[in-house]
Amino acid sequence: MSQFAAELIGTMILILLGNGVVANVVLKGTKGNNGGWIVITAGWAFAVFAGVVIATPFSGAHLNPAVTIGLALAGKFAWSKVLSFITAQLIGAMIGSFLVWVVYKNHFDETPDAETQLAAFSTSPAIKNLSFNFMSEVAGTFVLVFVVFYFTNAEISDSKTPIGLGSLGALPVALLVWSIGLSLGGTTGYAINPARDLGPRIVHAFLPLKHKGSSHWKYAWVPVLGPFAGAAIAAALYLFLQH
């Protein structure tokens, strides 16, 4: 298990379970249909837990390009590894999203609404206002990265750093993502992770979906650039407070 493999597999599991819970809630005819926002946010939190448990001993479990950039800006991660980590995260997100389609293919076929299908791949705003949508992603990712900086005995690092209490050490970041989803996720669906949104959106664009609609590329920059901006602000504030 290399660092590259850990980031790829960890992100794959994150997206498989995360987009999997969305598919279970929104697609027609599933056992979890209309399960609601609590189910979706809880499912994403537990997806984070699973991905972090897998990847932490080997890569520090970034699983998110915004986290990787934030840590590098704060001097906690080597810039020389940034491109490799982000590449692994994007590939993992694409594979995870493809697997969600495989698992739920019959339900995708039974769901006639193209927007609902896209929701099981990538995010979209509840009310489209790109400036405010961007700020929502900035705010959510700022909270994610800034709080991660202050985890005690759970610091993300680049190799084999224990995170405390065995696998339960992954619980703080899962609870953090759950909190962000419950409190700040109602505006844009809280991508807070460029790979989480961009990878599945690419997969959606290429898959032969029945009743397929637009991949909404005009919106796609928001859940990519917003999280990067939020991570940069979090790193800047963290560095400022260290002096």
PDB file of C-alpha atoms in Angstrom:
ATOM      1  CA  MET A   1       0.000   0.000   0.000  1.00  0.00           C
ATOM      2  CA  SER A   2       1.758   3.128  -1.227  1.00  0.00           C
ATOM      3  CA  GLN A   3       0.683   6.665  -0.431  1.00  0.00           C
ATOM      4  CA  PHE A   4      -0.742   6.972  -3.940  1.00  0.00           C
ATOM      5  CA  ALA A   5      -2.704   3.737  -3.573  1.00  0.00           C
ATOM      6  CA  ALA A   6      -3.968   4.732  -0.128  1.00  0.00           C
ATOM      7  CA  GLU A   7      -5.303   8.061  -1.389  1.00  0.00           C
ATOM      8  CA  LEU A   8      -6.853   6.409  -4.436  1.00  0.00           C
ATOM      9  CA  ILE A   9      -8.531   3.562  -2.536  1.00  0.00           C
ATOM     10  CA  GLY A  10      -9.546   5.726   0.408  1.00  0.00           C
ATOM     11  CA  THR A  11     -11.177   8.278  -1.910  1.00  0.00           C
ATOM     12  CA  MET A  12     -12.803   5.497  -3.918  1.00  0.00           C
ATOM     13  CA  ILE A  13     -14.446   4.114  -0.759  1.00  0.00           C
ATOM     14  CA  LEU A  14     -15.411   7.640   0.318  1.00  0.00           C
ATOM     15  CA  ILE A  15     -17.252   8.276  -2.960  1.00  0.00           C
ATOM     16  CA  LEU A  16     -18.690   4.769  -3.260  1.00  0.00           C
ATOM     17  CA  LEU A  17     -20.362   5.104   0.143  1.00  0.00           C
ATOM     18  CA  GLY A  18     -21.023   8.853  -0.046  1.00  0.00           C
ATOM     19  CA  ASN A  19     -22.587   8.986  -3.480  1.00  0.00           C
ATOM     20  CA  GLY A  20     -24.059   5.589  -2.691  1.00  0.00           C
ATOM     21  CA  VAL A  21     -26.193   7.019   0.105  1.00  0.00           C
ATOM     22  CA  VAL A  22     -27.349   9.828  -2.178  1.00  0.00           C
ATOM     23  CA  ALA A  23     -28.338   7.276  -4.819  1.00  0.00           C
ATOM     24  CA  ASN A  24     -30.170   5.236  -2.182  1.00  0.00           C
ATOM     25  CA  VAL A  25     -32.171   8.265  -1.053  1.00  0.00           C
ATOM     26  CA  VAL A  26     -32.979   9.988  -4.360  1.00  0.00           C
ATOM     27  CA  LEU A  27     -33.288   7.258  -7.007  1.00  0.00           C
ATOM     28  CA  LYS A  28     -36.620   5.655  -7.761  1.00  0.00           C
ATOM     29  CA  GLY A  29     -37.504   2.303  -6.204  1.00  0.00           C
ATOM     30  CA  THR A  30     -34.641   1.951  -3.713  1.00  0.00           C
ATOM     31  CA  LYS A  31     -35.110   0.708  -0.156  1.00  0.00           C
ATOM     32  CA  GLY A  32     -33.921   4.091   1.124  1.00  0.00           C
ATOM     33  CA  ASN A  33     -35.959   6.292  -1.221  1.00  0.00           C
ATOM     34  CA  ASN A  34     -36.945   9.624   0.365  1.00  0.00           C
ATOM     35  CA  GLY A  35     -34.818   8.868   3.422  1.00  0.00           C
ATOM     36  CA  GLY A  36     -34.042  12.572   3.789  1.00  0.00           C
ATOM     37  CA  TRP A  37     -31.167  14.898   4.607  1.00  0.00           C
ATOM     38  CA  ILE A  38     -30.241  13.241   7.904  1.00  0.00           C
ATOM     39  CA  VAL A  39     -29.660   9.941   6.107  1.00  0.00           C
ATOM     40  CA  ILE A  40     -27.543  11.626   3.429  1.00  0.00           C
ATOM     41  CA  THR A  41     -25.381  13.612   5.853  1.00  0.00           C
ATOM     42  CA  ALA A  42     -24.932  10.615   8.146  1.00  0.00           C
ATOM     43  CA  GLY A  43     -24.041   8.387   5.208  1.00  0.00           C
ATOM     44  CA  TRP A  44     -21.405  10.865   4.038  1.00  0.00           C
ATOM     45  CA  ALA A  45     -19.960  11.139   7.550  1.00  0.00           C
ATOM     46  CA  PHE A  46     -19.623   7.364   7.817  1.00  0.00           C
ATOM     47  CA  ALA A  47     -18.161   7.281   4.303  1.00  0.00           C
ATOM     48  CA  VAL A  48     -15.465   9.689   5.484  1.00  0.00           C
ATOM     49  CA  PHE A  49     -14.813   7.432   8.476  1.00  0.00           C
ATOM     50  CA  ALA A  50     -14.336   4.389   6.233  1.00  0.00           C
ATOM     51  CA  GLY A  51     -12.007   6.175   3.822  1.00  0.00           C
ATOM     52  CA  VAL A  52      -9.923   7.699   6.601  1.00  0.00           C
ATOM     53  CA  VAL A  53      -9.548   4.357   8.399  1.00  0.00           C
ATOM     54  CA  ILE A  54      -8.115   2.793   5.237  1.00  0.00           C
ATOM     55  CA  ALA A  55      -5.755   5.549   4.184  1.00  0.00           C
ATOM     56  CA  THR A  56      -4.475   7.144   7.399  1.00  0.00           C
ATOM     57  CA  PRO A  57      -1.650   4.708   8.247  1.00  0.00           C
ATOM     58  CA  PHE A  58      -0.164   5.113   4.786  1.00  0.00           C
ATOM     59  CA  SER A  59      -0.902   8.619   3.465  1.00  0.00           C
ATOM     60  CA  GLY A  60      -2.490  10.566   6.310  1.00  0.00           C
ATOM     61  CA  ALA A  61      -5.876  10.254   4.573  1.00  0.00           C
ATOM     62  CA  HIS A  62      -6.279  13.603   2.880  1.00  0.00           C
ATOM     63  CA  LEU A  63      -8.857  12.198   0.389  1.00  0.00           C
ATOM     64  CA  ASN A  64      -9.495  15.778  -0.698  1.00  0.00           C
ATOM     65  CA  PRO A  65      -7.380  18.121  -2.870  1.00  0.00           C
ATOM     66  CA  ALA A  66      -8.440  21.090  -0.733  1.00  0.00           C
ATOM     67  CA  VAL A  67      -7.092  19.381   2.387  1.00  0.00           C
ATOM     68  CA  THR A  68      -3.850  18.552   0.559  1.00  0.00           C
ATOM     69  CA  ILE A  69      -3.425  22.171  -0.584  1.00  0.00           C
ATOM     70  CA  GLY A  70      -4.364  23.532   2.838  1.00  0.00           C
ATOM     71  CA  LEU A  71      -1.811  21.356   4.597  1.00  0.00           C
ATOM     72  CA  ALA A  72       0.879  22.288   2.070  1.00  0.00           C
ATOM     73  CA  LEU A  73       0.151  26.007   2.483  1.00  0.00           C
ATOM     74  CA  ALA A  74       0.430  25.601   6.253  1.00  0.00           C
ATOM     75  CA  GLY A  75       3.790  23.868   5.931  1.00  0.00           C
ATOM     76  CA  LYS A  76       2.427  20.517   7.119  1.00  0.00           C
ATOM     77  CA  PHE A  77       2.795  18.660   3.815  1.00  0.00           C
ATOM     78  CA  ALA A  78       5.481  18.566   1.124  1.00  0.00           C
ATOM     79  CA  TRP A  79       4.619  20.455  -2.058  1.00  0.00           C
ATOM     80  CA  SER A  80       6.473  17.800  -4.050  1.00  0.00           C
ATOM     81  CA  LYS A  81       3.735  15.297  -3.206  1.00  0.00           C
ATOM     82  CA  VAL A  82       0.731  17.520  -3.914  1.00  0.00           C
ATOM     83  CA  LEU A  83       0.225  16.597  -7.588  1.00  0.00           C
ATOM     84  CA  SER A  84       0.527  12.882  -6.868  1.00  0.00           C
ATOM     85  CA  PHE A  85      -2.027  13.038  -4.056  1.00  0.00           C
ATOM     86  CA  ILE A  86      -4.534  15.089  -6.055  1.00  0.00           C
ATOM     87  CA  THR A  87      -4.197  12.755  -9.042  1.00  0.00           C
ATOM     88  CA  ALA A  88      -4.862   9.735  -6.836  1.00  0.00           C
ATOM     89  CA  GLN A  89      -7.871  11.440  -5.244  1.00  0.00           C
ATOM     90  CA  LEU A  90      -9.412  12.329  -8.594  1.00  0.00           C
ATOM     91  CA  ILE A  91      -8.938   8.828 -10.004  1.00  0.00           C
ATOM     92  CA  GLY A  92     -10.344   7.289  -6.826  1.00  0.00           C
ATOM     93  CA  ALA A  93     -13.389   9.557  -6.968  1.00  0.00           C
ATOM     94  CA  MET A  94     -14.057   8.562 -10.568  1.00  0.00           C
ATOM     95  CA  ILE A  95     -13.802   4.852  -9.811  1.00  0.00           C
ATOM     96  CA  GLY A  96     -16.023   5.174  -6.744  1.00  0.00           C
ATOM     97  CA  SER A  97     -18.663   7.047  -8.739  1.00  0.00           C
ATOM     98  CA  PHE A  98     -18.581   4.466 -11.516  1.00  0.00           C
ATOM     99  CA  LEU A  99     -19.146   1.719  -8.947  1.00  0.00           C
ATOM    100  CA  VAL A 100     -22.192   3.577  -7.572  1.00  0.00           C
ATOM    101  CA  TRP A 101     -23.641   3.523 -11.089  1.00  0.00           C
ATOM    102  CA  VAL A 102     -22.938  -0.215 -11.377  1.00  0.00           C
ATOM    103  CA  VAL A 103     -24.638  -0.965  -8.045  1.00  0.00           C
ATOM    104  CA  TYR A 104     -27.667   1.255  -8.710  1.00  0.00           C
ATOM    105  CA  LYS A 105     -27.925   0.891 -12.509  1.00  0.00           C
ATOM    106  CA  ASN A 106     -31.473  -0.495 -12.454  1.00  0.00           C
ATOM    107  CA  HIS A 107     -32.584   2.395 -10.259  1.00  0.00           C
ATOM    108  CA  PHE A 108     -30.876   4.958 -12.489  1.00  0.00           C
ATOM    109  CA  ASP A 109     -32.795   3.427 -15.401  1.00  0.00           C
ATOM    110  CA  GLU A 110     -36.063   3.732 -13.457  1.00  0.00           C
ATOM    111  CA  THR A 111     -35.450   7.384 -12.524  1.00  0.00           C
ATOM    112  CA  PRO A 112     -36.719   9.621 -15.349  1.00  0.00           C
ATOM    113  CA  ASP A 113     -35.568  12.947 -13.897  1.00  0.00           C
ATOM    114  CA  ALA A 114     -32.134  13.921 -15.191  1.00  0.00           C
ATOM    115  CA  GLU A 115     -31.437  16.310 -12.296  1.00  0.00           C
ATOM    116  CA  THR A 116     -32.108  13.560  -9.766  1.00  0.00           C
ATOM    117  CA  GLN A 117     -29.698  11.282 -11.594  1.00  0.00           C
ATOM    118  CA  LEU A 118     -26.992  13.951 -11.545  1.00  0.00           C
ATOM    119  CA  ALA A 119     -27.491  14.393  -7.789  1.00  0.00           C
ATOM    120  CA  ALA A 120     -26.091  10.904  -7.276  1.00  0.00           C
ATOM    121  CA  PHE A 121     -22.875  12.017  -8.981  1.00  0.00           C
ATOM    122  CA  SER A 122     -22.142  15.659  -8.183  1.00  0.00           C
ATOM    123  CA  THR A 123     -23.510  18.651  -6.291  1.00  0.00           C
ATOM    124  CA  SER A 124     -25.833  21.424  -7.388  1.00  0.00           C
ATOM    125  CA  PRO A 125     -27.168  24.542  -5.668  1.00  0.00           C
ATOM    126  CA  ALA A 126     -30.582  24.670  -4.015  1.00  0.00           C
ATOM    127  CA  ILE A 127     -30.867  28.258  -5.279  1.00  0.00           C
ATOM    128  CA  LYS A 128     -28.519  29.097  -8.122  1.00  0.00           C
ATOM    129  CA  ASN A 129     -26.561  32.242  -7.298  1.00  0.00           C
ATOM    130  CA  LEU A 130     -22.967  31.565  -8.234  1.00  0.00           C
ATOM    131  CA  SER A 131     -21.446  34.193  -5.940  1.00  0.00           C
ATOM    132  CA  PHE A 132     -23.291  32.938  -2.879  1.00  0.00           C
ATOM    133  CA  ASN A 133     -22.853  29.301  -3.938  1.00  0.00           C
ATOM    134  CA  PHE A 134     -19.109  29.933  -4.146  1.00  0.00           C
ATOM    135  CA  MET A 135     -19.072  31.511  -0.677  1.00  0.00           C
ATOM    136  CA  SER A 136     -20.970  28.531   0.727  1.00  0.00           C
ATOM    137  CA  GLU A 137     -18.262  26.177  -0.524  1.00  0.00           C
ATOM    138  CA  VAL A 138     -15.566  28.514   0.801  1.00  0.00           C
ATOM    139  CA  ALA A 139     -17.198  28.574   4.241  1.00  0.00           C
ATOM    140  CA  GLY A 140     -17.752  24.833   4.489  1.00  0.00           C
ATOM    141  CA  THR A 141     -14.199  23.983   3.422  1.00  0.00           C
ATOM    142  CA  PHE A 142     -12.736  26.660   5.671  1.00  0.00           C
ATOM    143  CA  VAL A 143     -14.402  24.968   8.663  1.00  0.00           C
ATOM    144  CA  LEU A 144     -13.209  21.533   7.516  1.00  0.00           C
ATOM    145  CA  VAL A 145      -9.547  22.466   7.069  1.00  0.00           C
ATOM    146  CA  PHE A 146      -9.278  24.883   9.986  1.00  0.00           C
ATOM    147  CA  VAL A 147     -10.722  22.395  12.489  1.00  0.00           C
ATOM    148  CA  VAL A 148      -8.477  19.630  11.131  1.00  0.00           C
ATOM    149  CA  PHE A 149      -5.472  21.806  12.056  1.00  0.00           C
ATOM    150  CA  TYR A 150      -6.599  21.679  15.686  1.00  0.00           C
ATOM    151  CA  PHE A 151      -7.349  17.984  16.057  1.00  0.00           C
ATOM    152  CA  THR A 152      -5.412  16.734  19.094  1.00  0.00           C
ATOM    153  CA  ASN A 153      -3.477  13.513  18.530  1.00  0.00           C
ATOM    154  CA  ALA A 154      -5.150  13.178  15.156  1.00  0.00           C
ATOM    155  CA  GLU A 155      -2.847  15.255  13.026  1.00  0.00           C
ATOM    156  CA  ILE A 156      -2.827  14.371   9.366  1.00  0.00           C
ATOM    157  CA  SER A 157       0.728  13.783   8.212  1.00  0.00           C
ATOM    158  CA  ASP A 158       2.433  12.203   5.271  1.00  0.00           C
ATOM    159  CA  SER A 159       3.289   8.754   6.599  1.00  0.00           C
ATOM    160  CA  LYS A 160       2.141   6.253   9.201  1.00  0.00           C
ATOM    161  CA  THR A 161       1.199   8.653  11.977  1.00  0.00           C
ATOM    162  CA  PRO A 162      -1.204   7.056  14.464  1.00  0.00           C
ATOM    163  CA  ILE A 163      -4.409   9.001  14.949  1.00  0.00           C
ATOM    164  CA  GLY A 164      -5.236   7.735  18.411  1.00  0.00           C
ATOM    165  CA  LEU A 165      -7.615   5.050  19.722  1.00  0.00           C
ATOM    166  CA  GLY A 166      -6.876   2.808  16.779  1.00  0.00           C
ATOM    167  CA  SER A 167      -9.469   3.099  14.025  1.00  0.00           C
ATOM    168  CA  LEU A 168     -11.698   5.220  16.262  1.00  0.00           C
ATOM    169  CA  GLY A 169      -9.193   7.996  15.731  1.00  0.00           C
ATOM    170  CA  ALA A 170     -10.920   8.565  12.369  1.00  0.00           C
ATOM    171  CA  LEU A 171     -14.127   9.512  14.164  1.00  0.00           C
ATOM    172  CA  PRO A 172     -13.387  13.241  14.713  1.00  0.00           C
ATOM    173  CA  VAL A 173     -13.154  14.045  10.999  1.00  0.00           C
ATOM    174  CA  ALA A 174     -16.326  12.042  10.323  1.00  0.00           C
ATOM    175  CA  LEU A 175     -18.203  14.026  12.980  1.00  0.00           C
ATOM    176  CA  LEU A 176     -16.769  17.245  11.565  1.00  0.00           C
ATOM    177  CA  VAL A 177     -18.049  16.444   8.058  1.00  0.00           C
ATOM    178  CA  TRP A 178     -21.429  15.464   9.513  1.00  0.00           C
ATOM    179  CA  SER A 179     -21.623  18.809  11.318  1.00  0.00           C
ATOM    180  CA  ILE A 180     -20.731  20.747   8.161  1.00  0.00           C
ATOM    181  CA  GLY A 181     -23.369  18.866   6.195  1.00  0.00           C
ATOM    182  CA  LEU A 182     -26.089  19.456   8.755  1.00  0.00           C
ATOM    183  CA  SER A 183     -25.282  23.119   9.340  1.00  0.00           C
ATOM    184  CA  LEU A 184     -23.874  24.465   6.067  1.00  0.00           C
ATOM    185  CA  GLY A 185     -24.765  21.887   3.423  1.00  0.00           C
ATOM    186  CA  GLY A 186     -28.256  23.034   2.564  1.00  0.00           C
ATOM    187  CA  THR A 187     -27.178  25.638   0.020  1.00  0.00           C
ATOM    188  CA  THR A 188     -24.942  23.689  -2.375  1.00  0.00           C
ATOM    189  CA  GLY A 189     -24.858  20.112  -1.094  1.00  0.00           C
ATOM    190  CA  TYR A 190     -21.454  20.771   0.543  1.00  0.00           C
ATOM    191  CA  ALA A 191     -18.956  19.389  -1.942  1.00  0.00           C
ATOM    192  CA  ILE A 192     -16.089  20.804   0.207  1.00  0.00           C
ATOM    193  CA  ASN A 193     -13.854  18.561  -1.911  1.00  0.00           C
ATOM    194  CA  PRO A 194     -12.910  19.273  -5.550  1.00  0.00           C
ATOM    195  CA  ALA A 195     -12.266  15.594  -6.349  1.00  0.00           C
ATOM    196  CA  ARG A 196     -15.581  14.547  -4.802  1.00  0.00           C
ATOM    197  CA  ASP A 197     -17.459  16.752  -7.280  1.00  0.00           C
ATOM    198  CA  LEU A 198     -15.257  16.878 -10.377  1.00  0.00           C
ATOM    199  CA  GLY A 199     -14.450  13.147 -10.606  1.00  0.00           C
ATOM    200  CA  PRO A 200     -18.084  11.978 -10.517  1.00  0.00           C
ATOM    201  CA  ARG A 201     -19.158  14.812 -12.836  1.00  0.00           C
ATOM    202  CA  ILE A 202     -16.648  13.569 -15.427  1.00  0.00           C
ATOM    203  CA  VAL A 203     -18.007  10.036 -15.014  1.00  0.00           C
ATOM    204  CA  HIS A 204     -21.575  11.301 -15.437  1.00  0.00           C
ATOM    205  CA  ALA A 205     -20.567  13.008 -18.679  1.00  0.00           C
ATOM    206  CA  PHE A 206     -19.337   9.732 -20.185  1.00  0.00           C
ATOM    207  CA  LEU A 207     -21.778   7.138 -18.847  1.00  0.00           C
ATOM    208  CA  PRO A 208     -24.628   5.894 -21.094  1.00  0.00           C
ATOM    209  CA  LEU A 209     -27.354   6.882 -18.631  1.00  0.00           C
ATOM    210  CA  LYS A 210     -30.967   6.392 -19.588  1.00  0.00           C
ATOM    211  CA  HIS A 211     -32.862   9.737 -19.408  1.00  0.00           C
ATOM    212  CA  LYS A 212     -29.473  11.466 -19.229  1.00  0.00           C
ATOM    213  CA  GLY A 213     -29.319  15.247 -18.927  1.00  0.00           C
ATOM    214  CA  SER A 214     -26.652  17.922 -18.626  1.00  0.00           C
ATOM    215  CA  SER A 215     -23.588  17.519 -16.405  1.00  0.00           C
ATOM    216  CA  HIS A 216     -23.894  21.255 -15.603  1.00  0.00           C
ATOM    217  CA  TRP A 217     -20.332  22.211 -16.471  1.00  0.00           C
ATOM    218  CA  LYS A 218     -21.128  25.917 -16.114  1.00  0.00           C
ATOM    219  CA  TYR A 219     -21.542  25.321 -12.372  1.00  0.00           C
ATOM    220  CA  ALA A 220     -18.656  22.870 -11.996  1.00  0.00           C
ATOM    221  CA  TRP A 221     -16.056  25.538 -11.146  1.00  0.00           C
ATOM    222  CA  VAL A 222     -17.876  26.437  -7.901  1.00  0.00           C
ATOM    223  CA  PRO A 223     -17.284  23.134  -6.040  1.00  0.00           C
ATOM    224  CA  VAL A 224     -13.689  23.073  -7.315  1.00  0.00           C
ATOM    225  CA  LEU A 225     -12.439  26.617  -6.732  1.00  0.00           C
ATOM    226  CA  GLY A 226     -14.589  27.289  -3.643  1.00  0.00           C
ATOM    227  CA  PRO A 227     -12.985  24.519  -1.578  1.00  0.00           C
ATOM    228  CA  PHE A 228      -9.486  25.553  -2.663  1.00  0.00           C
ATOM    229  CA  ALA A 229     -10.205  29.128  -1.570  1.00  0.00           C
ATOM    230  CA  GLY A 230     -11.642  27.960   1.760  1.00  0.00           C
ATOM    231  CA  ALA A 231      -8.588  25.813   2.415  1.00  0.00           C
ATOM    232  CA  ALA A 232      -6.241  28.698   1.609  1.00  0.00           C
ATOM    233  CA  ILE A 233      -8.069  31.022   4.015  1.00  0.00           C
ATOM    234  CA  ALA A 234      -7.969  28.351   6.735  1.00  0.00           C
ATOM    235  CA  ALA A 235      -4.213  27.875   6.249  1.00  0.00           C
ATOM    236  CA  ALA A 236      -3.589  31.636   6.297  1.00  0.00           C
ATOM    237  CA  LEU A 237      -5.544  32.120   9.515  1.00  0.00           C
ATOM    238  CA  TYR A 238      -3.839  29.136  11.129  1.00  0.00           C
ATOM    239  CA  LEU A 239      -0.384  30.508  10.270  1.00  0.00           C
ATOM    240  CA  PHE A 240      -1.342  33.981  11.477  1.00  0.00           C
ATOM    241  CA  LEU A 241      -2.499  32.603  14.830  1.00  0.00           C
ATOM    242  CA  GLN A 242       0.762  30.718  15.301  1.00  0.00           C
ATOM    243  CA  HIS A 243       2.707  33.981  15.587  1.00  0.00           C
TER     244      HIS A 243
END
